[in-house]
Amino acid sequence: METILEFLREILKGFMRELGAYFFRKKVLENKKTALRRRKHMYCTPKVRVKI
């Protein structure tokens, strides 16, 4: 009985670890890429052409 509980505990630990890694990858790593792109567009100043 104890062996079965340890086996289930290890399965749940692996499942929670993979689930945590998936959400970390989705929320943190993928959003970091899009945030950098937005920042470039926000602080970009338009070029002013001078007519002579």
PDB file of C-alpha atoms in Angstrom:
ATOM      1  CA  MET A   1       0.000   0.000   0.000  1.00  0.00           C
ATOM      2  CA  GLU A   2       2.816   2.374   0.885  1.00  0.00           C
ATOM      3  CA  THR A   3       4.569   1.667  -2.417  1.00  0.00           C
ATOM      4  CA  ILE A   4       1.441   2.571  -4.366  1.00  0.00           C
ATOM      5  CA  LEU A   5       1.132   5.877  -2.484  1.00  0.00           C
ATOM      6  CA  GLU A   6       4.778   6.738  -3.184  1.00  0.00           C
ATOM      7  CA  PHE A   7       4.260   5.896  -6.851  1.00  0.00           C
ATOM      8  CA  LEU A   8       1.173   8.138  -7.052  1.00  0.00           C
ATOM      9  CA  ARG A   9       2.997  10.913  -5.214  1.00  0.00           C
ATOM     10  CA  GLU A  10       5.859  10.803  -7.750  1.00  0.00           C
ATOM     11  CA  ILE A  11       3.398  10.886 -10.649  1.00  0.00           C
ATOM     12  CA  LEU A  12       1.644  13.920  -9.156  1.00  0.00           C
ATOM     13  CA  LYS A  13       4.958  15.688  -8.516  1.00  0.00           C
ATOM     14  CA  GLY A  14       6.007  15.152 -12.128  1.00  0.00           C
ATOM     15  CA  PHE A  15       2.625  16.321 -13.406  1.00  0.00           C
ATOM     16  CA  MET A  16       2.699  19.489 -11.289  1.00  0.00           C
ATOM     17  CA  ARG A  17       6.285  20.208 -12.350  1.00  0.00           C
ATOM     18  CA  GLU A  18       5.404  19.927 -16.038  1.00  0.00           C
ATOM     19  CA  LEU A  19       2.260  21.998 -15.582  1.00  0.00           C
ATOM     20  CA  GLY A  20       4.214  24.716 -13.769  1.00  0.00           C
ATOM     21  CA  ALA A  21       6.862  24.760 -16.496  1.00  0.00           C
ATOM     22  CA  TYR A  22       4.196  25.033 -19.190  1.00  0.00           C
ATOM     23  CA  PHE A  23       2.493  28.019 -17.576  1.00  0.00           C
ATOM     24  CA  PHE A  24       5.832  29.677 -16.803  1.00  0.00           C
ATOM     25  CA  ARG A  25       6.824  29.331 -20.446  1.00  0.00           C
ATOM     26  CA  LYS A  26       3.471  30.656 -21.669  1.00  0.00           C
ATOM     27  CA  LYS A  27       3.151  33.610 -19.287  1.00  0.00           C
ATOM     28  CA  VAL A  28       6.721  34.767 -18.711  1.00  0.00           C
ATOM     29  CA  LEU A  29       8.913  33.774 -21.623  1.00  0.00           C
ATOM     30  CA  GLU A  30       6.494  34.361 -24.496  1.00  0.00           C
ATOM     31  CA  ASN A  31       5.185  37.645 -23.069  1.00  0.00           C
ATOM     32  CA  LYS A  32       8.716  38.951 -22.626  1.00  0.00           C
ATOM     33  CA  LYS A  33       9.268  38.798 -26.390  1.00  0.00           C
ATOM     34  CA  THR A  34       6.112  40.743 -27.230  1.00  0.00           C
ATOM     35  CA  ALA A  35       6.735  43.345 -24.512  1.00  0.00           C
ATOM     36  CA  LEU A  36      10.118  44.210 -26.006  1.00  0.00           C
ATOM     37  CA  ARG A  37       8.563  44.757 -29.405  1.00  0.00           C
ATOM     38  CA  ARG A  38       5.897  47.028 -27.962  1.00  0.00           C
ATOM     39  CA  ARG A  39       8.500  49.075 -26.111  1.00  0.00           C
ATOM     40  CA  LYS A  40      10.417  49.734 -29.314  1.00  0.00           C
ATOM     41  CA  HIS A  41       7.282  51.013 -31.017  1.00  0.00           C
ATOM     42  CA  MET A  42       6.223  53.139 -28.063  1.00  0.00           C
ATOM     43  CA  TYR A  43       9.497  55.045 -27.687  1.00  0.00           C
ATOM     44  CA  CYS A  44      10.302  55.358 -31.371  1.00  0.00           C
ATOM     45  CA  THR A  45      10.292  58.994 -32.476  1.00  0.00           C
ATOM     46  CA  PRO A  46       9.245  59.835 -36.011  1.00  0.00           C
ATOM     47  CA  LYS A  47      11.885  61.281 -38.322  1.00  0.00           C
ATOM     48  CA  VAL A  48      11.316  64.909 -39.224  1.00  0.00           C
ATOM     49  CA  ARG A  49      12.227  65.914 -42.753  1.00  0.00           C
ATOM     50  CA  VAL A  50      13.335  69.458 -43.342  1.00  0.00           C
ATOM     51  CA  LYS A  51      12.507  71.008 -46.704  1.00  0.00           C
ATOM     52  CA  ILE A  52      15.068  73.449 -48.063  1.00  0.00           C
TER      53      ILE A  52
END
